[in-house]
mmCIF file of C-alpha atoms and ligand atoms in Angstrom:
data_model
loop_
_atom_site.group_PDB
_atom_site.id
_atom_site.type_symbol
_atom_site.label_atom_id
_atom_site.label_comp_id
_atom_site.label_asym_id
_atom_site.label_seq_id
_atom_site.Cartn_x
_atom_site.Cartn_y
_atom_site.Cartn_z
ATOM 1 C CA MET A 1 -14.884 -0.480 -20.921
ATOM 2 C CA ILE A 2 -13.215 -3.224 -18.985
ATOM 3 C CA THR A 3 -14.639 -6.509 -20.161
ATOM 4 C CA SER A 4 -12.697 -8.919 -17.842
ATOM 5 C CA ILE A 5 -10.056 -8.887 -15.079
ATOM 6 C CA ARG A 6 -8.495 -11.848 -16.394
ATOM 7 C CA GLY A 7 -4.794 -11.135 -16.399
ATOM 8 C CA GLN A 8 -5.295 -7.593 -15.398
ATOM 9 C CA ASN A 9 -5.243 -5.003 -12.547
ATOM 10 C CA LEU A 10 -8.227 -4.429 -10.506
ATOM 11 C CA LEU A 11 -8.127 -0.528 -10.085
ATOM 12 C CA THR A 12 -11.886 0.574 -10.421
ATOM 13 C CA LEU A 13 -15.362 -0.637 -10.811
ATOM 14 C CA GLU A 14 -16.074 2.392 -12.961
ATOM 15 C CA GLY A 15 -16.235 1.446 -16.725
ATOM 16 C CA MET A 16 -16.393 -2.537 -16.038
ATOM 17 C CA SER A 17 -18.810 -4.288 -17.945
ATOM 18 C CA GLU A 18 -21.953 -6.358 -16.661
ATOM 19 C CA GLY A 19 -20.053 -9.345 -18.135
ATOM 20 C CA ALA A 20 -16.493 -8.604 -16.274
ATOM 21 C CA LEU A 21 -18.780 -8.127 -13.145
ATOM 22 C CA LEU A 22 -20.851 -11.178 -13.322
ATOM 23 C CA GLU A 23 -17.378 -12.893 -13.984
ATOM 24 C CA VAL A 24 -16.055 -12.369 -10.725
ATOM 25 C CA LEU A 25 -19.362 -12.921 -8.815
ATOM 26 C CA ASP A 26 -19.695 -16.446 -10.825
ATOM 27 C CA THR A 27 -15.997 -17.359 -10.002
ATOM 28 C CA ALA A 28 -16.581 -16.135 -6.247
ATOM 29 C CA GLU A 29 -19.391 -18.792 -6.000
ATOM 30 C CA SER A 30 -17.170 -21.473 -6.996
ATOM 31 C CA PHE A 31 -15.093 -20.492 -4.062
ATOM 32 C CA VAL A 32 -17.786 -20.645 -1.401
ATOM 33 C CA GLU A 33 -17.721 -24.417 -1.353
ATOM 34 C CA VAL A 34 -13.738 -24.362 -0.721
ATOM 35 C CA ASN A 35 -14.490 -22.036 2.144
ATOM 36 C CA ARG A 36 -17.022 -24.495 3.675
ATOM 37 C CA ARG A 37 -14.549 -27.396 3.255
ATOM 38 C CA THR A 38 -12.450 -28.628 6.737
ATOM 39 C CA ILE A 39 -9.590 -28.291 4.638
ATOM 40 C CA LYS A 40 -10.150 -24.731 2.957
ATOM 41 C CA LYS A 41 -7.150 -24.773 0.549
ATOM 42 C CA VAL A 42 -6.985 -25.343 -3.292
ATOM 43 C CA PRO A 43 -3.501 -25.394 -5.219
ATOM 44 C CA ALA A 44 -4.555 -22.727 -7.917
ATOM 45 C CA LEU A 45 -1.993 -20.290 -7.016
ATOM 46 C CA LYS A 46 0.545 -22.459 -5.596
ATOM 47 C CA GLY A 47 3.929 -20.844 -6.028
ATOM 48 C CA ARG A 48 2.757 -17.232 -6.687
ATOM 49 C CA VAL A 49 3.680 -14.654 -4.312
ATOM 50 C CA VAL A 50 0.960 -11.904 -3.244
ATOM 51 C CA ALA A 51 2.158 -8.898 -1.542
ATOM 52 C CA SER A 52 -0.272 -7.177 1.098
ATOM 53 C CA ILE A 53 0.548 -3.544 1.648
ATOM 54 C CA PHE A 54 -1.734 -1.668 3.617
ATOM 55 C CA PHE A 55 -0.892 2.111 4.161
ATOM 56 C CA GLU A 56 -4.049 2.671 5.892
ATOM 57 C CA GLU A 57 -5.867 0.860 8.741
ATOM 58 C CA SER A 58 -7.824 -2.112 7.808
ATOM 59 C CA THR A 59 -9.397 -5.300 9.545
ATOM 60 C CA ARG A 60 -11.834 -6.753 7.151
ATOM 61 C CA THR A 61 -10.161 -6.066 3.873
ATOM 62 C CA ARG A 62 -6.519 -7.236 4.889
ATOM 63 C CA LEU A 63 -7.245 -10.321 6.897
ATOM 64 C CA SER A 64 -9.652 -11.364 3.992
ATOM 65 C CA PHE A 65 -7.049 -10.970 1.042
ATOM 66 C CA GLU A 66 -4.592 -12.609 2.932
ATOM 67 C CA THR A 67 -6.801 -15.522 3.893
ATOM 68 C CA ALA A 68 -8.116 -15.583 0.099
ATOM 69 C CA ALA A 69 -4.232 -15.602 -1.064
ATOM 70 C CA LYS A 70 -3.406 -18.472 1.370
ATOM 71 C CA ARG A 71 -6.635 -20.351 0.474
ATOM 72 C CA LEU A 72 -5.300 -20.304 -3.162
ATOM 73 C CA SER A 73 -2.129 -21.685 -1.892
ATOM 74 C CA ALA A 74 -0.076 -18.534 -2.796
ATOM 75 C CA ASP A 75 2.791 -17.381 -0.731
ATOM 76 C CA VAL A 76 1.984 -13.972 0.857
ATOM 77 C CA LEU A 77 4.239 -11.067 2.011
ATOM 78 C CA SER A 78 2.649 -8.695 4.593
ATOM 79 C CA LEU A 79 4.338 -5.487 4.738
ATOM 80 C CA ALA A 80 3.663 -3.793 8.195
ATOM 81 C CA VAL A 81 3.753 -0.306 7.191
ATOM 82 C CA ALA A 82 4.020 1.368 10.570
ATOM 83 C CA SER A 83 7.420 -0.614 11.427
ATOM 84 C CA SER A 84 8.599 -0.269 7.873
ATOM 85 C CA SER A 85 11.075 1.818 6.197
ATOM 86 C CA VAL A 86 8.291 3.907 4.935
ATOM 87 C CA LYS A 87 8.403 5.638 8.426
ATOM 88 C CA LYS A 88 11.903 6.604 7.347
ATOM 89 C CA GLY A 89 10.722 8.536 4.286
ATOM 90 C CA GLU A 90 11.138 5.752 1.544
ATOM 91 C CA SER A 91 8.869 6.822 -1.162
ATOM 92 C CA LEU A 92 5.946 4.900 -2.945
ATOM 93 C CA ARG A 93 8.228 4.050 -5.808
ATOM 94 C CA ASP A 94 11.155 2.668 -3.657
ATOM 95 C CA THR A 95 8.736 0.669 -1.555
ATOM 96 C CA THR A 96 7.202 -0.872 -4.560
ATOM 97 C CA ALA A 97 10.787 -1.488 -6.174
ATOM 98 C CA THR A 98 12.024 -3.067 -2.953
ATOM 99 C CA ILE A 99 9.139 -5.287 -2.853
ATOM 100 C CA ASP A 100 9.211 -6.315 -6.422
ATOM 101 C CA ALA A 101 12.725 -7.227 -6.300
ATOM 102 C CA LEU A 102 11.662 -10.139 -3.734
ATOM 103 C CA GLY A 103 9.740 -11.600 -6.552
ATOM 104 C CA ILE A 104 6.040 -11.100 -6.500
ATOM 105 C CA ASP A 105 3.418 -11.747 -8.918
ATOM 106 C CA ALA A 106 0.489 -9.673 -7.261
ATOM 107 C CA VAL A 107 0.478 -6.597 -4.814
ATOM 108 C CA VAL A 108 -2.959 -5.840 -2.826
ATOM 109 C CA MET A 109 -2.555 -2.261 -1.708
ATOM 110 C CA ARG A 110 -4.597 0.133 0.205
ATOM 111 C CA HIS A 111 -3.292 3.716 0.157
ATOM 112 C CA GLN A 112 -4.763 7.010 1.394
ATOM 113 C CA SER A 113 -3.930 8.844 -2.107
ATOM 114 C CA SER A 114 -6.566 8.607 -4.967
ATOM 115 C CA GLY A 115 -4.853 7.125 -7.516
ATOM 116 C CA ALA A 116 -2.031 5.135 -5.833
ATOM 117 C CA ALA A 117 -2.787 1.872 -7.035
ATOM 118 C CA LEU A 118 -2.689 3.070 -10.583
ATOM 119 C CA GLN A 119 0.582 4.563 -9.782
ATOM 120 C CA VAL A 120 1.698 1.584 -8.447
ATOM 121 C CA SER A 121 0.773 -0.297 -11.622
ATOM 122 C CA ARG A 122 2.906 2.026 -13.633
ATOM 123 C CA TYR A 123 5.997 1.389 -11.411
ATOM 124 C CA VAL A 124 5.446 -2.560 -11.831
ATOM 125 C CA PRO A 125 3.752 -2.995 -15.172
ATOM 126 C CA HIS A 126 4.405 -6.731 -14.732
ATOM 127 C CA VAL A 127 2.946 -7.289 -11.533
ATOM 128 C CA ARG A 128 -0.929 -7.613 -11.090
ATOM 129 C CA VAL A 129 -2.219 -4.645 -8.866
ATOM 130 C CA ILE A 130 -5.367 -4.848 -6.713
ATOM 131 C CA ASN A 131 -6.781 -1.590 -5.348
ATOM 132 C CA ALA A 132 -7.833 -2.340 -1.770
ATOM 133 C CA GLY A 133 -8.814 1.306 -1.246
ATOM 134 C CA ASP A 134 -7.270 4.343 -2.554
ATOM 135 C CA GLY A 135 -8.240 7.727 -0.878
ATOM 136 C CA LEU A 136 -11.860 8.871 -1.907
ATOM 137 C CA HIS A 137 -11.350 7.025 -5.224
ATOM 138 C CA GLN A 138 -12.514 3.380 -5.291
ATOM 139 C CA HIS A 139 -12.541 -0.025 -3.103
ATOM 140 C CA PRO A 140 -13.541 -2.122 -5.988
ATOM 141 C CA THR A 141 -13.724 -5.649 -4.086
ATOM 142 C CA GLN A 142 -16.010 -4.128 -1.516
ATOM 143 C CA GLY A 143 -18.231 -3.175 -4.445
ATOM 144 C CA LEU A 144 -17.973 -6.617 -5.885
ATOM 145 C CA LEU A 145 -18.750 -8.482 -2.420
ATOM 146 C CA ASP A 146 -21.727 -6.249 -1.621
ATOM 147 C CA ALA A 147 -23.183 -7.009 -4.975
ATOM 148 C CA PHE A 148 -22.279 -10.773 -4.430
ATOM 149 C CA THR A 149 -23.858 -10.347 -1.004
ATOM 150 C CA ILE A 150 -27.138 -9.309 -2.322
ATOM 151 C CA ARG A 151 -27.191 -11.752 -5.112
ATOM 152 C CA GLN A 152 -26.507 -14.819 -2.594
ATOM 153 C CA VAL A 153 -29.523 -13.263 -0.244
ATOM 154 C CA LEU A 154 -32.106 -12.905 -3.150
ATOM 155 C CA SER A 155 -31.363 -16.328 -4.396
ATOM 156 C CA GLU A 156 -31.640 -17.875 -0.891
ATOM 157 C CA ARG A 157 -35.043 -16.283 -0.600
ATOM 158 C CA LYS A 158 -36.117 -17.582 -3.966
ATOM 159 C CA GLY A 159 -35.115 -20.948 -2.754
ATOM 160 C CA SER A 160 -33.203 -21.738 -5.887
ATOM 161 C CA SER A 161 -30.265 -24.410 -5.308
ATOM 162 C CA GLY A 162 -27.682 -22.257 -6.775
ATOM 163 C CA VAL A 163 -27.289 -18.714 -7.495
ATOM 164 C CA GLU A 164 -28.728 -17.204 -10.985
ATOM 165 C CA SER A 165 -25.805 -16.732 -12.981
ATOM 166 C CA GLY A 166 -27.604 -13.881 -15.150
ATOM 167 C CA LEU A 167 -28.750 -10.074 -14.253
ATOM 168 C CA GLU A 168 -32.202 -11.103 -13.262
ATOM 169 C CA MET A 169 -31.665 -10.403 -9.470
ATOM 170 C CA PHE A 170 -30.309 -6.995 -10.029
ATOM 171 C CA LYS A 171 -32.718 -5.737 -12.745
ATOM 172 C CA GLY A 172 -34.678 -2.728 -11.121
ATOM 173 C CA LEU A 173 -33.716 -3.806 -7.767
ATOM 174 C CA ARG A 174 -33.874 -0.596 -5.339
ATOM 175 C CA VAL A 175 -31.077 0.360 -3.686
ATOM 176 C CA LEU A 176 -30.534 3.483 -1.265
ATOM 177 C CA ILE A 177 -27.076 4.272 -0.144
ATOM 178 C CA VAL A 178 -26.984 6.720 3.012
ATOM 179 C CA GLY A 179 -24.620 8.686 4.831
ATOM 180 C CA ASP A 180 -21.089 10.145 3.946
ATOM 181 C CA ILE A 181 -21.214 9.909 0.278
ATOM 182 C CA ARG A 182 -18.552 12.367 -0.331
ATOM 183 C CA HIS A 183 -15.943 10.637 1.228
ATOM 184 C CA SER A 184 -16.809 7.007 0.312
ATOM 185 C CA ARG A 185 -14.740 5.230 -1.994
ATOM 186 C CA VAL A 186 -17.139 2.136 -1.088
ATOM 187 C CA ALA A 187 -20.058 4.480 -2.350
ATOM 188 C CA ARG A 188 -18.121 5.199 -5.596
ATOM 189 C CA SER A 189 -17.439 1.190 -6.246
ATOM 190 C CA ASP A 190 -20.874 -0.001 -4.907
ATOM 191 C CA ILE A 191 -22.771 2.558 -7.286
ATOM 192 C CA TRP A 192 -21.026 1.809 -10.352
ATOM 193 C CA ALA A 193 -21.330 -1.858 -9.807
ATOM 194 C CA TYR A 194 -24.840 -1.651 -8.962
ATOM 195 C CA ALA A 195 -25.797 0.528 -11.687
ATOM 196 C CA THR A 196 -24.060 -1.509 -14.191
ATOM 197 C CA LEU A 197 -25.859 -4.457 -12.934
ATOM 198 C CA GLY A 198 -29.140 -2.707 -13.666
ATOM 199 C CA CYS A 199 -30.353 -1.381 -10.245
ATOM 200 C CA ASP A 200 -32.119 1.524 -9.531
ATOM 201 C CA VAL A 201 -29.609 3.341 -7.230
ATOM 202 C CA ARG A 202 -30.603 6.394 -4.917
ATOM 203 C CA VAL A 203 -28.540 8.302 -2.296
ATOM 204 C CA ALA A 204 -29.458 10.097 0.629
ATOM 205 C CA ALA A 205 -27.104 12.472 2.578
ATOM 206 C CA PRO A 206 -26.832 16.188 4.144
ATOM 207 C CA GLY A 207 -25.987 18.229 1.149
ATOM 208 C CA THR A 208 -22.643 18.727 2.726
ATOM 209 C CA LEU A 209 -21.697 15.265 2.257
ATOM 210 C CA LEU A 210 -22.636 14.654 -1.102
ATOM 211 C CA PRO A 211 -19.754 15.264 -3.685
ATOM 212 C CA ALA A 212 -19.680 18.423 -6.042
ATOM 213 C CA ASN A 213 -20.078 16.032 -9.247
ATOM 214 C CA ILE A 214 -23.027 13.916 -7.956
ATOM 215 C CA GLU A 215 -24.918 14.972 -11.086
ATOM 216 C CA THR A 216 -22.431 13.019 -13.282
ATOM 217 C CA TRP A 217 -22.812 9.611 -11.344
ATOM 218 C CA PRO A 218 -25.643 7.027 -12.206
ATOM 219 C CA VAL A 219 -27.627 7.956 -8.881
ATOM 220 C CA THR A 220 -30.651 9.815 -7.899
ATOM 221 C CA VAL A 221 -30.492 12.140 -4.924
ATOM 222 C CA VAL A 222 -33.388 11.842 -2.722
ATOM 223 C CA SER A 223 -35.140 14.611 -1.114
ATOM 224 C CA ASN A 224 -36.983 12.660 1.433
ATOM 225 C CA PHE A 225 -35.092 10.037 3.176
ATOM 226 C CA ASP A 226 -37.905 8.475 5.169
ATOM 227 C CA GLU A 227 -40.221 7.956 2.079
ATOM 228 C CA ALA A 228 -36.938 6.573 0.450
ATOM 229 C CA LEU A 229 -36.576 3.955 3.242
ATOM 230 C CA GLU A 230 -39.957 2.755 2.279
ATOM 231 C CA TRP A 231 -38.920 2.566 -1.277
ATOM 232 C CA ALA A 232 -36.120 0.397 -0.877
ATOM 233 C CA ASP A 233 -35.183 -3.318 -1.224
ATOM 234 C CA VAL A 234 -31.688 -2.880 0.003
ATOM 235 C CA VAL A 235 -30.399 -0.040 2.321
ATOM 236 C CA GLY A 236 -26.463 0.714 2.665
ATOM 237 C CA LEU A 237 -25.211 2.859 5.551
ATOM 238 C CA LEU A 238 -22.080 4.370 5.454
ATOM 239 C CA ARG A 239 -19.872 5.719 8.420
ATOM 240 C CA LEU A 240 -18.987 9.145 8.890
ATOM 241 C CA GLN A 241 -15.137 9.405 7.667
ATOM 242 C CA ARG A 242 -14.111 11.340 10.740
ATOM 243 C CA GLU A 243 -10.319 10.596 9.443
ATOM 244 C CA ARG A 244 -11.046 12.370 6.484
ATOM 245 C CA GLY A 245 -12.805 15.435 8.254
ATOM 246 C CA SER A 246 -16.064 14.476 7.577
ATOM 247 C CA GLY A 247 -17.229 15.649 11.442
ATOM 248 C CA SER A 248 -16.906 19.244 10.359
ATOM 249 C CA PHE A 249 -19.562 18.776 7.507
ATOM 250 C CA VAL A 250 -22.098 17.876 9.952
ATOM 251 C CA PRO A 251 -23.385 20.232 12.835
ATOM 252 C CA SER A 252 -23.256 17.437 15.267
ATOM 253 C CA LEU A 253 -23.087 13.631 15.400
ATOM 254 C CA GLU A 254 -26.648 13.697 17.179
ATOM 255 C CA GLU A 255 -27.975 15.957 14.569
ATOM 256 C CA PHE A 256 -26.735 13.562 11.700
ATOM 257 C CA THR A 257 -28.316 10.316 13.670
ATOM 258 C CA GLN A 258 -31.244 12.457 13.892
ATOM 259 C CA THR A 259 -31.561 13.333 10.316
ATOM 260 C CA PHE A 260 -29.906 10.432 8.365
ATOM 261 C CA GLY A 261 -29.303 7.820 10.780
ATOM 262 C CA LEU A 262 -30.905 4.234 10.651
ATOM 263 C CA THR A 263 -32.583 4.782 14.199
ATOM 264 C CA LEU A 264 -34.839 1.971 15.618
ATOM 265 C CA ALA A 265 -38.030 4.159 14.526
ATOM 266 C CA ARG A 266 -36.721 4.671 11.062
ATOM 267 C CA ALA A 267 -36.151 0.892 10.809
ATOM 268 C CA LYS A 268 -39.874 0.322 11.406
ATOM 269 C CA ARG A 269 -40.553 2.064 8.076
ATOM 270 C CA LEU A 270 -38.578 -0.876 6.235
ATOM 271 C CA GLY A 271 -40.296 -3.777 4.820
ATOM 272 C CA PRO A 272 -39.629 -7.076 6.456
ATOM 273 C CA SER A 273 -37.453 -8.198 3.634
ATOM 274 C CA THR A 274 -35.284 -4.828 3.329
ATOM 275 C CA ILE A 275 -31.628 -5.926 3.209
ATOM 276 C CA ILE A 276 -29.698 -3.686 5.529
ATOM 277 C CA MET A 277 -25.831 -3.429 4.667
ATOM 278 C CA HIS A 278 -22.926 -1.575 6.114
ATOM 279 C CA PRO A 279 -19.343 -2.320 5.002
ATOM 280 C CA GLY A 280 -17.801 -1.634 8.388
ATOM 281 C CA PRO A 281 -16.507 -0.450 10.255
ATOM 282 C CA MET A 282 -19.466 0.820 12.063
ATOM 283 C CA ASN A 283 -20.232 3.600 14.269
ATOM 284 C CA ARG A 284 -23.043 1.962 16.269
ATOM 285 C CA GLY A 285 -25.591 4.594 17.753
ATOM 286 C CA VAL A 286 -24.601 6.932 14.657
ATOM 287 C CA GLU A 287 -25.225 5.990 11.210
ATOM 288 C CA ILE A 288 -27.049 2.802 12.484
ATOM 289 C CA ASP A 289 -28.502 2.084 15.639
ATOM 290 C CA SER A 290 -27.067 -1.070 17.517
ATOM 291 C CA LYS A 291 -30.077 -3.271 17.610
ATOM 292 C CA VAL A 292 -30.721 -2.506 13.985
ATOM 293 C CA ALA A 293 -27.234 -3.735 13.069
ATOM 294 C CA ASP A 294 -27.901 -7.087 14.818
ATOM 295 C CA GLN A 295 -31.471 -7.812 12.876
ATOM 296 C CA VAL A 296 -31.946 -10.629 11.174
ATOM 297 C CA ASN A 297 -31.966 -8.748 7.644
ATOM 298 C CA ALA A 298 -28.853 -6.790 8.390
ATOM 299 C CA VAL A 299 -26.421 -8.907 6.448
ATOM 300 C CA ILE A 300 -23.033 -7.040 7.833
ATOM 301 C CA THR A 301 -20.991 -10.175 9.004
ATOM 302 C CA ARG A 302 -22.176 -12.070 5.596
ATOM 303 C CA GLN A 303 -20.538 -9.175 3.832
ATOM 304 C CA VAL A 304 -17.303 -9.976 5.733
ATOM 305 C CA ALA A 305 -17.649 -13.437 5.111
ATOM 306 C CA ASN A 306 -18.228 -13.178 1.466
ATOM 307 C CA GLY A 307 -14.831 -11.138 1.312
ATOM 308 C CA VAL A 308 -12.970 -14.259 1.430
ATOM 309 C CA PRO A 309 -14.389 -15.885 -1.832
ATOM 310 C CA VAL A 310 -14.790 -12.906 -3.604
ATOM 311 C CA ARG A 311 -11.110 -11.661 -3.063
ATOM 312 C CA MET A 312 -10.053 -15.338 -4.112
ATOM 313 C CA ALA A 313 -11.900 -14.930 -7.365
ATOM 314 C CA VAL A 314 -10.199 -11.457 -8.056
ATOM 315 C CA LEU A 315 -6.837 -12.983 -7.283
ATOM 316 C CA TYR A 316 -7.322 -16.099 -9.286
ATOM 317 C CA LEU A 317 -8.732 -14.298 -12.252
ATOM 318 C CA ALA A 318 -6.039 -11.198 -12.181
ATOM 319 C CA LEU A 319 -3.357 -13.806 -12.156
ATOM 320 C CA ALA A 320 -5.240 -16.116 -14.673
ATOM 321 C CA GLY A 321 -3.141 -16.545 -17.769
ATOM 322 C CA VAL A 322 0.003 -14.495 -16.274
ATOM 323 C CA ARG A 323 3.168 -16.745 -16.876
ATOM 324 C CA GLU A 324 6.341 -16.764 -14.789
ATOM 325 C CA GLY A 325 8.504 -13.982 -15.579
ATOM 326 C CA GLY A 326 5.497 -11.255 -16.487
ATOM 327 C CA ALA A 327 2.055 -10.901 -17.724
ATOM 328 C CA SER A 328 0.786 -12.981 -20.772
HETATM 329 N N1 CP B 1 -14.929 -2.363 4.585
HETATM 330 C C1 CP B 1 -13.751 -2.261 4.814
HETATM 331 O O1 CP B 1 -13.043 -1.905 3.997
HETATM 332 O O2 CP B 1 -13.288 -2.682 6.201
HETATM 333 P P1 CP B 1 -11.609 -2.706 6.505
HETATM 334 O O3 CP B 1 -11.231 -0.921 6.427
HETATM 335 O O4 CP B 1 -11.804 -3.055 7.878
HETATM 336 O O5 CP B 1 -10.689 -3.207 5.835
#
């Protein structure tokens, strides 16, 4: 059980305690105000060096991590993998050792292989490793920012001046996750975060897009997607991960949209307060109708915005108590 990420790596949300999740959410809340200032900077990580290494494409995660590090006054080393010596065949181990030799405190890493972030953490045990997405395994900061966004929206609706620090917002909250569960590291992180926080989590997908071990996950597989839409307080859409071959797991995109897409007709089944989420990038017209994605109860750009305070919190906590020259 991971009881705090203070001074620790962040590799997965599976096995993270309620308290550890809430510590990140509450710390992120304190950074929201920094992001509203004219000068969006605090000296918390001044003199620290954060390396950003993305072996896979990213827009949201990479930009928000680098923004987060800069707003904490850290120096950022950003490796453009496509034009790096990785293309000459340099191994992950040697790439890591090379970046470490430049003097880094943390590395934010995305990689196409499940377990790559754990591997890097073994190569450089004195550096804090933050998993920004590894293969089909985990995307922990996406799970954290999704939970943060839900709590923020529900808190605003309740009209409280601040965000409740406890678990009340999540207890019994009905969350439906729809789409390519099989290939989604976002689903794997979201599900563990939501379930640990007390939500009732259900998934809807074609049988071919469910993982073989779904019965070991803390979720219920729904048989009637349309009924589940009426049940849900939160609906999270996932895109078909065609780069991981998911196109061949459905007869056609049109059929997937007809059976599991959040079309305009299906969106009418949702309650007026149902929160619609998507981690991005979206395939408009496939898993979500373009007009539905722009509805007021769709919080997709808010999820992106919340990536910055949540990733500030993760970097701040992971480097907290880590003294010069190694982990505390
Ligand atoms: N949600 C997400 O991980 O988006 P990017 O691939 O653009 O980082």
